[in-house]
């Protein structure tokens, strides 16, 4: 190999060396036999430099991916033997290879697997397992290879040709018939051997189980010995997040609705007995975020079971499923109201689907009505900005909260479908009490009160924004709130979020000014003075200019009143 060119593989090499290394790589890719030099270097451990080893794997990867069919049977056999020799050497190395080399090696193994498993290497997994046995370094590579294979076969982000898709389906079918039970047994042995001594390998194995469970026979995993082990891992701090994710994949797997209900209920019973439902006693927010995702998965699985049972006319089991769902609502609410938004966000799907069930029921029980109100109050509270939100320089955290708010808005819309009267009454109560004392209320509470009024416009949809006609009680409530907004003086609140929400809401409900045109002058004054177009914040001035143009466009000749306005210089 060109030793001078290889120097350019070092990240610290100068640009000339790097260019030479890239040119050399391209040269090796088109050379018919250069890959053999790389294969030999890997098998005989010629080079100690990590970047050269990675380079050799890249050349092999290109050969397997794009030129494998051009090789002779003997050459193909050489690639297989090279990889197995390299794997055997890893059992004896004093130090493991760097992670990026192990991952690249796993990718090459996976590419060779999808190319050869159905034809020339049906004993691929048995050969790998016979080499690695339970050696921790070997197990690490075995698990990386399994993840790379799963990625090749089922990763939806990878675009496959129709021929590759057919091949992948055939590989999965063949694996299910020939080796999946053996692989599952190897996972169990790995988990059992390393759960207390090697958390990294155990977590890797849990990740593999979670990935494969979506396309293998669920009964291989959803059985007493496996589930009991996974539940045991929930009590081991370094394993419990990965165990949570693994259990989530198990409950997410499609299966008979009654069987799914039994599985979820048995899991919940054990988790509750072990104290996992006592959210207030858990301080690890990272774990709670995973646990919230698991509860969300269990709740949504029960709802899917309920829907299927209703559709099948199985009223008895559907009633059991609904009862099972109802018993999870208290836990769902604890997670929804949690101060950490990631924990709250992960349970919103269950919440949304639960409300969809209630929407379909003809009569709600007192408890169900109380649940609706509790969800409503939780949403109102969680919509509120926190003290750390940076309005002047919005970064990644702020963008995540904006997205989270969008999720909460969908919940609010669903609440309106279940009980529009309750939503309107709740918003009116919060809005009125907040604006009554806005001068002494924190900005985030004032902003969210106005925001809720703004959100009602979409939550309680009407034709062409006619919120102030038709249903008398609704129109009256909205009219009262708009009158309070305009006359309370809250437009003078000294915070940009409140100022912007004020103007957004004015424009959203512009038809209010058709009903009560006497308020137009004071609103125009707010648009045009230091609260709007003359605000000290460029962000407020810019947005207000746009909103003002929309407002005057809708008002037409009523803006003759503008001529009588007197502005401060």
XYZ file of C-alpha atoms in Angstrom:
569
model
C 0.000 0.000 0.000
C 1.063 3.594 -0.607
C 2.424 4.477 2.842
C 2.718 8.185 1.951
C -0.933 8.328 0.896
C -1.972 6.557 4.102
C -0.443 9.402 6.129
C -3.273 11.597 4.822
C -5.833 9.499 6.704
C -4.780 11.123 9.971
C -7.277 13.889 10.888
C -4.325 16.166 11.699
C -2.685 15.732 8.279
C -2.381 18.788 6.060
C -4.675 19.278 3.058
C -2.161 17.962 0.480
C -1.808 14.647 2.295
C -5.567 14.417 2.761
C -6.151 14.995 -0.962
C -3.597 12.310 -1.774
C -5.361 9.869 0.613
C -8.740 10.545 -1.035
C -7.259 10.033 -4.502
C -5.672 6.775 -3.310
C -9.027 5.585 -1.935
C -10.688 6.252 -5.303
C -7.849 4.417 -7.029
C -8.257 1.366 -4.778
C -12.017 1.312 -5.326
C -11.654 0.912 -9.105
C -8.672 -1.441 -8.936
C -9.788 -5.074 -9.488
C -7.536 -6.593 -6.820
C -6.559 -3.762 -4.414
C -9.259 -4.942 -1.977
C -7.212 -8.108 -1.453
C -4.348 -6.026 -0.078
C -6.779 -4.466 2.420
C -8.256 -7.864 3.305
C -4.777 -9.247 3.943
C -3.840 -6.202 6.057
C -6.911 -6.733 8.252
C -6.497 -10.493 8.593
C -2.782 -10.255 9.441
C -3.134 -7.072 11.526
C -0.449 -5.363 9.450
C -1.343 -1.862 10.611
C -1.838 -0.516 14.118
C -3.105 2.915 13.010
C -6.883 3.105 13.594
C -7.519 5.288 10.546
C -5.715 2.840 8.244
C -7.795 -0.052 9.629
C -10.971 1.953 9.068
C -9.756 2.742 5.535
C -9.258 -0.972 4.806
C -12.800 -1.734 5.961
C -14.103 1.065 3.713
C -12.390 -0.502 0.684
C -13.884 -3.911 1.582
C -17.298 -2.317 2.108
C -17.199 -0.798 -1.373
C -16.212 -4.157 -2.868
C -19.053 -6.047 -1.154
C -21.626 -3.353 -1.871
C -20.910 -2.626 -5.521
C -18.621 -5.274 -7.067
C -19.299 -8.516 -5.243
C -20.937 -10.260 -8.204
C -17.779 -9.666 -10.266
C -15.656 -11.723 -7.870
C -14.839 -15.397 -8.333
C -16.053 -17.991 -5.842
C -12.548 -18.201 -4.401
C -12.356 -14.406 -3.950
C -15.753 -14.339 -2.243
C -14.567 -17.080 0.082
C -11.478 -14.978 0.849
C -13.661 -12.068 2.026
C -15.636 -14.397 4.325
C -12.440 -15.865 5.747
C -10.908 -12.407 6.207
C -13.845 -11.204 8.301
C -13.932 -14.364 10.430
C -10.138 -14.163 10.954
C -10.478 -10.533 11.996
C -13.288 -11.470 14.402
C -11.205 -14.277 15.940
C -8.303 -11.864 16.433
C -10.572 -9.555 18.439
C -10.968 -12.271 21.081
C -7.218 -12.137 21.716
C -6.442 -8.428 21.352
C -5.261 -6.879 24.636
C -7.439 -3.815 23.892
C -10.740 -3.635 21.958
C -10.797 -1.743 18.673
C -12.129 1.818 18.703
C -15.919 2.063 18.487
C -15.886 3.580 14.986
C -13.872 0.599 13.681
C -16.195 -1.921 15.354
C -19.222 -0.184 13.848
C -17.671 -0.143 10.368
C -16.725 -3.826 10.678
C -20.326 -4.604 11.708
C -21.610 -2.782 8.595
C -19.338 -4.866 6.344
C -20.515 -8.078 8.069
C -24.135 -6.974 7.563
C -23.608 -6.191 3.864
C -21.999 -9.579 3.333
C -24.856 -11.225 5.264
C -27.641 -9.764 3.069
C -25.631 -10.708 -0.028
C -24.772 -14.306 0.932
C -27.184 -15.593 3.604
C -29.769 -17.018 1.216
C -27.230 -18.681 -1.067
C -23.686 -19.250 0.162
C -23.615 -18.551 3.893
C -26.764 -19.977 5.527
C -24.796 -20.728 8.713
C -23.708 -17.098 9.098
C -24.993 -16.690 12.665
C -23.779 -20.099 13.826
C -20.307 -19.305 12.496
C -20.290 -15.942 14.271
C -21.565 -17.433 17.546
C -19.027 -20.258 17.451
C -16.263 -17.631 17.318
C -17.549 -15.148 19.913
C -19.131 -17.611 22.408
C -19.709 -15.518 25.564
C -16.469 -13.542 25.312
C -17.550 -9.953 26.206
C -15.500 -8.453 23.364
C -16.971 -10.956 20.917
C -20.493 -10.441 22.242
C -20.096 -6.694 21.710
C -19.262 -7.266 18.023
C -22.006 -9.887 17.605
C -24.595 -7.405 18.909
C -23.257 -4.606 16.672
C -23.514 -6.955 13.675
C -27.123 -7.791 14.623
C -28.026 -4.090 14.806
C -26.358 -3.454 11.430
C -28.314 -6.370 9.904
C -31.591 -5.063 11.335
C -30.774 -1.677 9.854
C -30.152 -3.246 6.422
C -33.377 -5.267 6.560
C -35.995 -3.016 8.178
C -34.712 0.573 8.485
C -37.437 2.664 6.812
C -35.044 5.580 6.366
C -33.001 3.515 3.888
C -34.442 3.597 0.370
C -34.465 0.096 -1.140
C -35.187 -1.005 -4.696
C -38.154 -3.354 -5.152
C -35.673 -6.189 -5.724
C -33.844 -5.411 -2.455
C -37.186 -5.194 -0.610
C -38.172 -8.648 -1.890
C -34.760 -10.014 -0.916
C -35.056 -8.533 2.588
C -38.505 -10.060 3.076
C -37.180 -13.447 2.002
C -34.186 -13.115 4.370
C -36.483 -12.329 7.318
C -38.773 -15.257 6.469
C -35.771 -17.587 6.222
C -34.313 -16.294 9.493
C -37.627 -16.871 11.270
C -37.608 -20.482 10.075
C -33.940 -21.303 10.556
C -32.239 -19.270 13.244
C -34.355 -16.751 15.146
C -35.094 -19.124 18.092
C -31.325 -19.699 18.434
C -30.625 -15.966 18.281
C -33.262 -15.304 20.954
C -31.679 -17.961 23.148
C -28.276 -16.309 22.690
C -29.788 -12.967 23.776
C -31.232 -14.552 26.883
C -27.867 -16.096 27.768
C -26.090 -12.757 27.220
C -28.590 -10.896 29.418
C -28.397 -13.532 32.123
C -24.586 -13.630 32.104
C -23.872 -9.917 31.956
C -26.780 -8.149 33.672
C -24.809 -7.596 36.878
C -21.254 -7.431 35.506
C -21.301 -5.611 32.153
C -23.990 -2.964 31.798
C -22.741 -1.808 28.372
C -23.134 -5.241 26.769
C -26.467 -5.788 28.558
C -27.842 -2.481 27.250
C -26.648 -3.337 23.744
C -28.465 -6.663 23.979
C -31.673 -4.990 25.186
C -31.445 -2.652 22.199
C -31.136 -5.662 19.867
C -34.170 -7.366 21.451
C -36.168 -4.148 21.093
C -35.184 -3.825 17.427
C -35.914 -7.437 16.416
C -39.149 -7.864 18.368
C -41.021 -5.879 15.708
C -40.561 -8.636 13.095
C -40.062 -11.904 14.952
C -42.552 -14.172 16.741
C -43.516 -12.206 19.854
C -44.031 -15.348 21.945
C -40.248 -15.850 21.876
C -39.899 -12.666 23.939
C -43.317 -12.158 25.577
C -42.985 -15.132 27.910
C -42.430 -15.456 31.636
C -38.672 -15.973 31.666
C -37.881 -13.085 29.289
C -40.420 -10.612 30.673
C -39.411 -11.349 34.258
C -35.793 -10.669 33.368
C -36.715 -7.383 31.642
C -38.799 -6.331 34.638
C -35.837 -7.161 36.865
C -33.684 -4.850 34.760
C -36.181 -2.057 35.487
C -34.842 -2.085 39.046
C -31.170 -1.829 38.033
C -30.281 1.825 37.593
C -27.791 1.429 34.728
C -30.154 -0.862 32.774
C -33.617 0.513 33.411
C -33.772 3.102 30.618
C -32.870 0.502 27.983
C -35.207 -2.028 29.652
C -38.007 0.556 29.413
C -37.401 0.996 25.692
C -37.298 -2.768 25.173
C -40.618 -3.289 27.002
C -42.084 -0.439 24.931
C -41.211 -2.316 21.716
C -42.782 -5.486 23.149
C -46.109 -3.798 23.980
C -46.029 -1.920 20.666
C -46.000 -5.153 18.659
C -49.270 -5.990 16.898
C -51.118 -8.981 18.354
C -54.564 -10.330 19.233
C -56.448 -7.622 21.215
C -57.329 -9.866 24.174
C -53.776 -11.234 24.390
C -52.386 -7.683 24.190
C -54.702 -6.587 26.988
C -53.543 -9.470 29.193
C -49.875 -8.736 28.455
C -50.208 -5.016 29.277
C -52.198 -5.672 32.422
C -49.673 -8.203 33.713
C -46.827 -5.732 33.056
C -48.692 -2.925 34.804
C -49.443 -5.094 37.804
C -45.752 -5.912 38.326
C -44.601 -2.311 37.672
C -47.167 -0.925 40.091
C -46.250 -3.469 42.777
C -42.586 -2.471 42.369
C -43.489 1.169 43.016
C -42.899 2.545 39.498
C -46.279 4.282 39.460
C -45.197 6.559 42.343
C -43.947 9.294 40.015
C -43.439 11.922 42.714
C -40.776 9.772 44.407
C -38.622 9.453 41.271
C -35.956 12.106 40.704
C -34.295 10.745 37.557
C -35.985 12.682 34.730
C -34.178 10.743 31.987
C -35.633 7.495 33.276
C -39.074 9.067 33.760
C -39.051 10.258 30.139
C -38.488 6.627 29.017
C -41.072 5.376 31.527
C -43.578 7.931 30.246
C -43.016 6.621 26.714
C -43.632 3.076 27.993
C -46.875 4.061 29.764
C -47.918 5.872 26.593
C -47.280 2.696 24.587
C -49.245 0.557 27.048
C -52.158 3.016 27.066
C -52.300 3.294 23.289
C -52.055 -0.495 22.933
C -55.070 -0.915 25.208
C -56.976 1.672 23.169
C -56.159 -0.174 19.920
C -57.411 -3.380 21.585
C -60.622 -1.613 22.666
C -61.216 -0.311 19.129
C -60.709 -3.760 17.592
C -62.993 -5.422 20.147
C -65.728 -2.842 19.568
C -65.396 -3.348 15.822
C -65.640 -7.132 16.289
C -68.726 -6.753 18.498
C -66.955 -8.280 21.531
C -68.649 -6.006 24.072
C -67.581 -7.977 27.161
C -63.852 -7.802 26.414
C -64.181 -4.241 25.114
C -65.616 -3.267 28.489
C -62.643 -4.918 30.210
C -60.265 -3.028 27.938
C -61.978 0.265 28.723
C -61.746 -0.491 32.438
C -58.029 -1.227 32.019
C -57.590 2.101 30.216
C -59.454 4.016 32.929
C -57.187 2.611 35.645
C -54.160 4.138 33.861
C -55.598 7.665 33.624
C -54.382 8.772 37.063
C -50.813 7.768 36.121
C -51.210 9.430 32.730
C -52.232 12.685 34.416
C -49.234 12.599 36.771
C -46.934 12.289 33.764
C -48.793 14.908 31.719
C -48.532 17.523 34.462
C -44.865 16.752 35.245
C -42.675 19.856 35.225
C -40.278 18.255 32.717
C -41.713 18.797 29.238
C -40.079 15.676 27.728
C -41.861 13.496 30.289
C -45.136 15.306 29.613
C -44.707 15.232 25.839
C -44.184 11.456 25.788
C -47.647 10.759 27.259
C -49.650 13.097 24.999
C -50.462 10.327 22.477
C -52.250 8.237 25.146
C -54.045 11.341 26.370
C -55.216 12.259 22.868
C -56.461 8.749 22.093
C -58.234 8.487 25.461
C -60.165 11.656 24.662
C -61.044 10.150 21.287
C -62.663 7.207 23.122
C -64.651 9.567 25.347
C -65.815 11.443 22.266
C -67.359 8.192 20.966
C -69.236 7.381 24.185
C -72.846 8.565 24.360
C -72.764 9.283 28.109
C -69.741 10.080 30.285
C -69.527 8.888 33.874
C -68.737 11.372 36.649
C -65.191 10.004 36.791
C -64.734 10.443 33.039
C -65.974 14.020 33.279
C -63.520 14.622 36.104
C -60.748 13.142 33.925
C -61.628 15.516 31.088
C -61.451 18.480 33.460
C -58.137 17.274 34.928
C -56.624 16.950 31.427
C -57.903 20.429 30.612
C -56.307 21.964 33.691
C -53.055 20.107 32.987
C -52.948 21.435 29.423
C -53.585 24.988 30.602
C -50.787 24.735 33.135
C -48.303 23.134 30.739
C -48.903 25.774 28.056
C -47.252 28.290 30.376
C -43.739 29.583 29.610
C -41.117 28.978 32.281
C -38.749 31.559 33.735
C -35.788 30.352 31.660
C -37.419 30.933 28.259
C -35.219 33.359 26.302
C -37.486 35.601 24.229
C -34.647 37.750 22.900
C -32.442 34.917 21.648
C -34.555 31.822 21.005
C -32.432 28.681 20.698
C -32.969 24.927 20.595
C -34.717 24.703 23.991
C -37.144 27.444 22.992
C -37.848 25.753 19.641
C -38.607 22.488 21.473
C -41.075 24.261 23.747
C -42.821 25.814 20.728
C -43.213 22.310 19.250
C -44.453 21.005 22.596
C -47.057 23.788 22.679
C -48.290 22.626 19.276
C -48.854 19.146 20.741
C -50.800 20.659 23.635
C -52.910 22.641 21.176
C -53.975 19.365 19.524
C -55.045 18.122 22.963
C -57.018 21.291 23.538
C -58.761 20.845 20.173
C -59.650 17.264 21.107
C -60.961 18.442 24.500
C -63.227 20.857 22.646
C -64.668 17.949 20.670
C -65.402 15.995 23.855
C -66.859 18.845 25.908
C -66.908 22.306 24.254
C -68.993 23.797 27.087
C -66.520 22.676 29.744
C -63.558 24.026 27.753
C -65.223 27.384 27.221
C -66.171 27.664 30.900
C -62.667 26.676 32.049
C -60.916 29.149 29.749
C -63.336 31.900 30.750
C -62.660 31.271 34.429
C -58.858 31.366 33.996
C -58.998 34.344 31.649
C -61.289 36.469 33.802
C -59.455 35.853 37.089
C -56.069 36.538 35.471
C -57.020 39.751 33.669
C -58.765 41.067 36.757
C -55.344 41.313 38.428
C -52.987 41.472 35.446
C -50.897 44.279 36.966
C -49.727 41.993 39.791
C -49.626 38.712 37.845
C -46.488 37.152 36.355
C -46.093 37.620 32.588
C -46.329 33.895 31.761
C -49.722 33.602 33.457
C -51.059 36.675 31.666
C -49.705 35.443 28.317
C -51.235 31.976 28.668
C -54.626 33.407 29.682
C -54.729 35.440 26.460
C -53.278 32.516 24.512
C -56.122 30.263 25.648
C -58.662 32.780 24.342
C -56.749 32.860 21.043
C -56.733 29.032 20.828
C -60.485 28.819 21.392
C -60.993 30.252 17.909
C -59.697 27.027 16.329
C -60.835 24.681 19.091
C -64.446 25.897 18.648
C -64.517 26.332 14.855
C -67.207 28.313 13.068
C -67.819 29.323 9.478
C -65.856 32.418 8.368
C -64.862 33.353 11.916
C -68.467 34.096 12.964
C -67.778 33.549 16.674
C -70.152 36.305 17.763
C -73.362 35.000 16.209
C -75.233 31.706 16.350
C -74.862 29.866 19.670
C -75.848 32.581 22.154
C -74.014 31.275 25.231
C -70.763 30.736 23.326
C -70.996 34.086 21.519
C -71.748 35.859 24.797
C -68.784 34.253 26.586
C -66.344 35.095 23.793
C -67.723 38.629 23.538
C -67.283 39.167 27.266
C -63.680 37.940 27.125
C -62.836 40.104 24.122
C -64.376 43.147 25.808
C -62.276 42.443 28.907
C -59.134 42.028 26.765
C -59.658 45.376 25.034
C -60.736 47.424 28.058
C -58.558 45.948 30.816
C -55.427 47.863 29.816
C -53.436 44.615 29.531
C -51.986 45.858 26.216
C -49.666 47.972 28.387
C -48.111 44.917 30.072
C -44.338 45.248 29.985
C -43.434 41.948 28.346
C -43.116 41.205 24.637
C -44.888 37.820 24.867
C -48.010 39.440 26.360
C -47.912 42.331 23.871
C -47.678 39.999 20.877
C -50.373 37.662 22.184
C -52.659 40.675 22.689
C -52.325 41.792 19.055
C -52.538 38.233 17.673
C -55.833 37.741 19.531
C -57.239 41.098 18.385
C -56.701 40.113 14.756
C -57.901 36.540 15.289
C -61.246 37.854 16.581
C -61.518 40.892 14.314
C -65.277 40.246 13.875
C -65.766 41.265 17.504
C -65.290 44.863 16.337
C -68.228 44.504 13.976
C -70.386 43.728 17.012
C -68.790 46.354 19.282
C -67.176 48.945 16.963
C -66.771 51.434 19.817
C -63.559 49.648 20.807
C -61.815 50.239 17.472
C -60.187 53.593 18.420
C -58.432 52.283 21.538
C -57.229 49.190 19.662
C -55.892 51.330 16.824
C -54.117 53.518 19.360
C -52.480 50.398 20.813
C -51.328 49.325 17.340
C -49.848 52.710 16.528
C -48.198 53.879 19.758
C -45.381 52.515 21.948
C -47.279 49.263 22.506
C -47.157 48.343 18.814
C -45.456 50.047 15.896
C -43.365 52.251 18.215
C -42.387 49.435 20.583
C -38.752 49.282 21.695
C -38.481 45.665 20.429
C -37.841 45.235 16.696
C -39.511 41.819 16.867
C -42.726 43.358 18.236
C -42.648 46.223 15.707
C -42.200 43.820 12.799
C -44.993 41.438 13.802
C -47.333 44.273 14.777
C -46.874 45.921 11.358
C -48.050 42.730 9.679
C -50.988 42.275 12.091
C -51.978 45.919 11.730
C -52.140 45.593 7.932
C -54.417 42.563 8.328
C -56.601 44.372 10.826
C -57.180 47.498 8.731
C -57.813 45.381 5.640
C -60.750 43.669 7.415
C -62.187 46.877 8.834
C -62.686 48.831 5.577
C -64.519 52.131 5.930
C -64.699 51.886 9.711
C -61.146 53.163 9.673
C -62.311 56.637 8.817
C -62.032 56.889 12.566
C -58.258 56.919 12.093
C -58.431 60.525 10.985
C -59.562 61.535 14.456
C -56.698 59.820 16.285
C -54.048 61.911 17.947
C -50.720 60.205 18.466
C -47.907 61.267 20.729
C -44.950 62.592 18.736
